[in-house]
PDB file of C-alpha atoms in Angstrom:
ATOM      1  CA  UNK U  27      77.354 118.465 122.239  1.00  0.00           C
ATOM      2  CA  UNK U  28      76.055 121.183 119.932  1.00  0.00           C
ATOM      3  CA  UNK U  29      72.313 122.108 119.838  1.00  0.00           C
ATOM      4  CA  UNK U  30      70.630 124.772 117.780  1.00  0.00           C
ATOM      5  CA  UNK U  31      67.684 126.522 119.773  1.00  0.00           C
ATOM      6  CA  UNK U  32      65.647 129.620 120.420  1.00  0.00           C
ATOM      7  CA  UNK U  33      67.281 132.538 121.976  1.00  0.00           C
ATOM      8  CA  UNK U  34      66.621 133.205 125.677  1.00  0.00           C
ATOM      9  CA  UNK U  35      66.923 136.482 127.722  1.00  0.00           C
ATOM     10  CA  UNK U  36      69.740 135.157 129.417  1.00  0.00           C
ATOM     11  CA  UNK U  37      71.702 135.056 126.144  1.00  0.00           C
ATOM     12  CA  UNK U  38      71.754 139.105 126.109  1.00  0.00           C
ATOM     13  CA  UNK U  39      75.104 139.203 128.179  1.00  0.00           C
ATOM     14  CA  UNK U  40      77.009 136.876 125.753  1.00  0.00           C
ATOM     15  CA  UNK U  41      75.383 138.595 122.863  1.00  0.00           C
ATOM     16  CA  UNK U  42      76.811 141.826 123.593  1.00  0.00           C
ATOM     17  CA  UNK U  43      80.073 140.447 124.883  1.00  0.00           C
ATOM     18  CA  UNK U  44      80.509 138.610 121.393  1.00  0.00           C
ATOM     19  CA  UNK U  45      79.194 141.207 119.155  1.00  0.00           C
ATOM     20  CA  UNK U  46      81.546 143.885 120.462  1.00  0.00           C
ATOM     21  CA  UNK U  47      84.645 141.719 119.707  1.00  0.00           C
ATOM     22  CA  UNK U  48      86.125 143.226 116.511  1.00  0.00           C
ATOM     23  CA  UNK U  49      87.712 139.865 115.820  1.00  0.00           C
ATOM     24  CA  UNK U  50      84.174 138.226 115.705  1.00  0.00           C
ATOM     25  CA  UNK U  51      82.522 141.162 113.844  1.00  0.00           C
ATOM     26  CA  UNK U  52      85.393 141.823 111.374  1.00  0.00           C
ATOM     27  CA  UNK U  53      83.927 139.731 108.415  1.00  0.00           C
ATOM     28  CA  UNK U  54      80.057 139.939 109.139  1.00  0.00           C
ATOM     29  CA  UNK U  55      77.465 141.942 107.940  1.00  0.00           C
ATOM     30  CA  UNK U  56      77.490 145.640 108.817  1.00  0.00           C
ATOM     31  CA  UNK U  57      73.917 145.364 109.787  1.00  0.00           C
ATOM     32  CA  UNK U  58      75.201 144.607 113.287  1.00  0.00           C
ATOM     33  CA  UNK U  59      75.343 147.784 115.429  1.00  0.00           C
ATOM     34  CA  UNK U  60      78.492 148.840 116.790  1.00  0.00           C
ATOM     35  CA  UNK U  61      78.745 149.453 119.827  1.00  0.00           C
ATOM     36  CA  UNK U  62      76.209 146.563 120.508  1.00  0.00           C
ATOM     37  CA  UNK U  63      74.132 147.208 123.311  1.00  0.00           C
ATOM     38  CA  UNK U  64      71.718 145.447 125.791  1.00  0.00           C
ATOM     39  CA  UNK U  65      68.834 147.115 123.842  1.00  0.00           C
ATOM     40  CA  UNK U  66      70.093 145.643 120.573  1.00  0.00           C
ATOM     41  CA  UNK U  67      70.487 142.169 122.302  1.00  0.00           C
ATOM     42  CA  UNK U  68      66.713 142.446 123.520  1.00  0.00           C
ATOM     43  CA  UNK U  69      65.657 143.374 119.954  1.00  0.00           C
ATOM     44  CA  UNK U  70      67.411 140.626 118.188  1.00  0.00           C
ATOM     45  CA  UNK U  71      66.169 137.842 120.630  1.00  0.00           C
ATOM     46  CA  UNK U  72      62.633 139.054 120.022  1.00  0.00           C
ATOM     47  CA  UNK U  73      63.076 139.166 116.129  1.00  0.00           C
ATOM     48  CA  UNK U  74      64.909 135.954 115.946  1.00  0.00           C
ATOM     49  CA  UNK U  75      62.170 134.176 118.187  1.00  0.00           C
ATOM     50  CA  UNK U  76      59.743 134.984 115.554  1.00  0.00           C
ATOM     51  CA  UNK U  77      61.650 133.153 112.604  1.00  0.00           C
ATOM     52  CA  UNK U  78      62.134 129.340 112.005  1.00  0.00           C
ATOM     53  CA  UNK U  79      65.352 130.832 110.186  1.00  0.00           C
ATOM     54  CA  UNK U  80      67.338 131.981 112.977  1.00  0.00           C
ATOM     55  CA  UNK U  81      68.714 129.886 115.928  1.00  0.00           C
ATOM     56  CA  UNK U  82      71.396 130.250 118.552  1.00  0.00           C
ATOM     57  CA  UNK U  83      74.126 127.657 118.521  1.00  0.00           C
ATOM     58  CA  UNK U  84      74.646 126.063 122.128  1.00  0.00           C
ATOM     59  CA  UNK U  85      78.097 124.143 122.842  1.00  0.00           C
ATOM     60  CA  UNK U  86      77.875 122.199 126.204  1.00  0.00           C
ATOM     61  CA  UNK U  87      74.949 124.112 127.254  1.00  0.00           C
ATOM     62  CA  UNK U  88      76.577 127.530 126.645  1.00  0.00           C
ATOM     63  CA  UNK U  89      75.255 130.068 124.383  1.00  0.00           C
ATOM     64  CA  UNK U  90      77.971 130.518 121.889  1.00  0.00           C
ATOM     65  CA  UNK U  91      76.839 131.997 118.555  1.00  0.00           C
ATOM     66  CA  UNK U  92      74.290 132.355 115.976  1.00  0.00           C
ATOM     67  CA  UNK U  93      73.036 130.858 112.576  1.00  0.00           C
ATOM     68  CA  UNK U  94      70.350 132.211 110.309  1.00  0.00           C
ATOM     69  CA  UNK U  95      69.213 131.864 106.755  1.00  0.00           C
ATOM     70  CA  UNK U  96      67.377 134.497 104.689  1.00  0.00           C
ATOM     71  CA  UNK U  97      65.279 132.773 102.229  1.00  0.00           C
ATOM     72  CA  UNK U  98      64.808 134.344  98.597  1.00  0.00           C
ATOM     73  CA  UNK U  99      61.626 135.684  96.973  1.00  0.00           C
ATOM     74  CA  UNK U 100      59.842 134.872  93.710  1.00  0.00           C
ATOM     75  CA  UNK U 101      62.044 132.640  91.534  1.00  0.00           C
ATOM     76  CA  UNK U 102      64.623 132.402  94.319  1.00  0.00           C
ATOM     77  CA  UNK U 103      62.009 131.389  96.947  1.00  0.00           C
ATOM     78  CA  UNK U 104      63.692 127.937  97.088  1.00  0.00           C
ATOM     79  CA  UNK U 105      67.106 129.135  97.955  1.00  0.00           C
ATOM     80  CA  UNK U 106      68.655 130.914 101.020  1.00  0.00           C
ATOM     81  CA  UNK U 107      71.443 132.756 102.238  1.00  0.00           C
ATOM     82  CA  UNK U 108      73.261 131.409 105.321  1.00  0.00           C
ATOM     83  CA  UNK U 109      74.983 133.644 107.783  1.00  0.00           C
ATOM     84  CA  UNK U 110      76.712 132.553 111.236  1.00  0.00           C
ATOM     85  CA  UNK U 111      78.980 133.917 113.661  1.00  0.00           C
ATOM     86  CA  UNK U 112      80.641 132.271 116.859  1.00  0.00           C
ATOM     87  CA  UNK U 113      82.431 133.795 119.845  1.00  0.00           C
ATOM     88  CA  UNK U 114      86.088 134.046 119.586  1.00  0.00           C
ATOM     89  CA  UNK U 115      86.830 131.539 122.658  1.00  0.00           C
ATOM     90  CA  UNK U 116      85.062 128.989 120.714  1.00  0.00           C
ATOM     91  CA  UNK U 117      86.945 129.236 117.746  1.00  0.00           C
ATOM     92  CA  UNK U 118      88.644 126.154 116.100  1.00  0.00           C
ATOM     93  CA  UNK U 119      86.747 123.598 117.966  1.00  0.00           C
ATOM     94  CA  UNK U 120      84.495 122.318 115.139  1.00  0.00           C
ATOM     95  CA  UNK U 121      81.465 123.891 116.851  1.00  0.00           C
ATOM     96  CA  UNK U 122      80.713 126.075 113.571  1.00  0.00           C
ATOM     97  CA  UNK U 123      81.372 123.250 111.109  1.00  0.00           C
ATOM     98  CA  UNK U 124      78.956 121.124 113.168  1.00  0.00           C
ATOM     99  CA  UNK U 125      76.262 124.010 113.586  1.00  0.00           C
ATOM    100  CA  UNK U 126      76.235 124.470 109.898  1.00  0.00           C
ATOM    101  CA  UNK U 127      75.783 120.867 109.193  1.00  0.00           C
ATOM    102  CA  UNK U 128      72.873 120.570 111.476  1.00  0.00           C
ATOM    103  CA  UNK U 129      71.167 123.810 110.281  1.00  0.00           C
ATOM    104  CA  UNK U 130      71.666 122.959 106.671  1.00  0.00           C
ATOM    105  CA  UNK U 131      70.096 119.363 106.940  1.00  0.00           C
ATOM    106  CA  UNK U 132      67.238 121.109 108.908  1.00  0.00           C
ATOM    107  CA  UNK U 133      66.702 123.478 106.159  1.00  0.00           C
ATOM    108  CA  UNK U 134      66.777 121.166 103.348  1.00  0.00           C
ATOM    109  CA  UNK U 135      64.926 118.546 105.237  1.00  0.00           C
ATOM    110  CA  UNK U 136      61.992 120.826 106.616  1.00  0.00           C
ATOM    111  CA  UNK U 137      61.782 124.079 104.520  1.00  0.00           C
ATOM    112  CA  UNK U 138      61.665 122.671 100.862  1.00  0.00           C
ATOM    113  CA  UNK U 139      64.950 124.601 100.002  1.00  0.00           C
ATOM    114  CA  UNK U 140      66.898 123.352  97.074  1.00  0.00           C
ATOM    115  CA  UNK U 141      70.104 125.692  97.581  1.00  0.00           C
ATOM    116  CA  UNK U 142      71.990 127.480 100.222  1.00  0.00           C
ATOM    117  CA  UNK U 143      74.606 129.967  99.812  1.00  0.00           C
ATOM    118  CA  UNK U 144      77.099 132.471 101.470  1.00  0.00           C
ATOM    119  CA  UNK U 145      79.121 135.294 100.282  1.00  0.00           C
ATOM    120  CA  UNK U 146      81.998 134.867 102.641  1.00  0.00           C
ATOM    121  CA  UNK U 147      85.092 137.402 102.559  1.00  0.00           C
ATOM    122  CA  UNK U 148      87.971 135.422 100.942  1.00  0.00           C
ATOM    123  CA  UNK U 149      90.414 136.519 103.735  1.00  0.00           C
ATOM    124  CA  UNK U 150      88.152 134.639 106.199  1.00  0.00           C
ATOM    125  CA  UNK U 151      89.936 131.250 105.640  1.00  0.00           C
ATOM    126  CA  UNK U 152      88.333 129.598 108.533  1.00  0.00           C
ATOM    127  CA  UNK U 153      84.764 130.085 107.454  1.00  0.00           C
ATOM    128  CA  UNK U 154      85.390 129.068 103.769  1.00  0.00           C
ATOM    129  CA  UNK U 155      86.849 125.873 105.198  1.00  0.00           C
ATOM    130  CA  UNK U 156      83.911 125.450 107.474  1.00  0.00           C
ATOM    131  CA  UNK U 157      81.789 125.787 104.349  1.00  0.00           C
ATOM    132  CA  UNK U 158      83.770 123.186 102.244  1.00  0.00           C
ATOM    133  CA  UNK U 159      83.831 120.483 105.098  1.00  0.00           C
ATOM    134  CA  UNK U 160      79.872 120.820 104.859  1.00  0.00           C
ATOM    135  CA  UNK U 161      79.615 120.393 101.016  1.00  0.00           C
ATOM    136  CA  UNK U 162      79.747 123.963 100.095  1.00  0.00           C
ATOM    137  CA  UNK U 163      81.762 124.745  96.593  1.00  0.00           C
ATOM    138  CA  UNK U 164      83.046 128.288  95.220  1.00  0.00           C
ATOM    139  CA  UNK U 165      81.114 129.148  92.443  1.00  0.00           C
ATOM    140  CA  UNK U 166      83.022 132.177  91.785  1.00  0.00           C
ATOM    141  CA  UNK U 167      84.875 135.213  93.335  1.00  0.00           C
ATOM    142  CA  UNK U 168      83.027 138.560  93.621  1.00  0.00           C
ATOM    143  CA  UNK U 169      85.778 141.123  93.119  1.00  0.00           C
ATOM    144  CA  UNK U 170      85.947 144.057  95.757  1.00  0.00           C
ATOM    145  CA  UNK U 171      82.252 143.134  96.565  1.00  0.00           C
ATOM    146  CA  UNK U 172      82.037 144.092 100.324  1.00  0.00           C
ATOM    147  CA  UNK U 173      83.423 147.307 102.027  1.00  0.00           C
ATOM    148  CA  UNK U 174      83.953 147.817 105.571  1.00  0.00           C
ATOM    149  CA  UNK U 175      85.654 150.517 107.577  1.00  0.00           C
ATOM    150  CA  UNK U 176      89.086 149.429 109.365  1.00  0.00           C
ATOM    151  CA  UNK U 177      88.447 149.779 112.753  1.00  0.00           C
ATOM    152  CA  UNK U 178      91.767 151.431 113.654  1.00  0.00           C
ATOM    153  CA  UNK U 179      91.997 153.945 110.789  1.00  0.00           C
ATOM    154  CA  UNK U 180      88.432 154.199 109.886  1.00  0.00           C
ATOM    155  CA  UNK U 181      89.299 154.112 106.298  1.00  0.00           C
ATOM    156  CA  UNK U 182      87.438 152.050 103.538  1.00  0.00           C
ATOM    157  CA  UNK U 183      88.628 148.559 102.897  1.00  0.00           C
ATOM    158  CA  UNK U 184      87.343 146.517 100.276  1.00  0.00           C
ATOM    159  CA  UNK U 185      87.180 142.543 100.219  1.00  0.00           C
ATOM    160  CA  UNK U 186      86.855 139.880  97.494  1.00  0.00           C
ATOM    161  CA  UNK U 187      84.394 137.555  98.457  1.00  0.00           C
ATOM    162  CA  UNK U 188      83.879 133.758  97.634  1.00  0.00           C
ATOM    163  CA  UNK U 189      80.174 132.665  96.618  1.00  0.00           C
ATOM    164  CA  UNK U 190      79.933 129.257  98.320  1.00  0.00           C
ATOM    165  CA  UNK U 191      77.036 127.378  97.595  1.00  0.00           C
ATOM    166  CA  UNK U 192      75.783 123.821  98.241  1.00  0.00           C
ATOM    167  CA  UNK U 193      72.512 122.091  96.376  1.00  0.00           C
ATOM    168  CA  UNK U 194      70.195 119.871  98.137  1.00  0.00           C
ATOM    169  CA  UNK U 195      71.285 115.968  97.533  1.00  0.00           C
TER     170      UNK U 195
END
């Protein structure tokens, strides 16, 4: 059973573990501190719980990841950018697909949003597939749109990104 909920202080240990895993953070935003500390996790929980657009993902009673939306401003106030991650031990179980489904339904039904989008690193095939299963379509490829440092060499790596979007039905 997959549930979306607020964060709890009991999630701190898992937040730190998951967000210090290079495979989990490989393609997600560089805004997440590295290394990720207990202080970072406590800050995040306080911040997240003040927003209706940030939810913890729970699977069979265990905290396994996070999903969020950043709502646009002005003429973009009816659309939001989706973001999510899940702990490696929970990959390939359909959890992320179901969490995205539940969160999109929530956003469309309760927040008057018309469009959701994600800019996902093209090499992140699993994430692209999660989005496609939920009705997102590729609107285009953003060439060399993001840059991350290679965790081993420290050299810059540029990634193409697929701009995936879904419009409320």
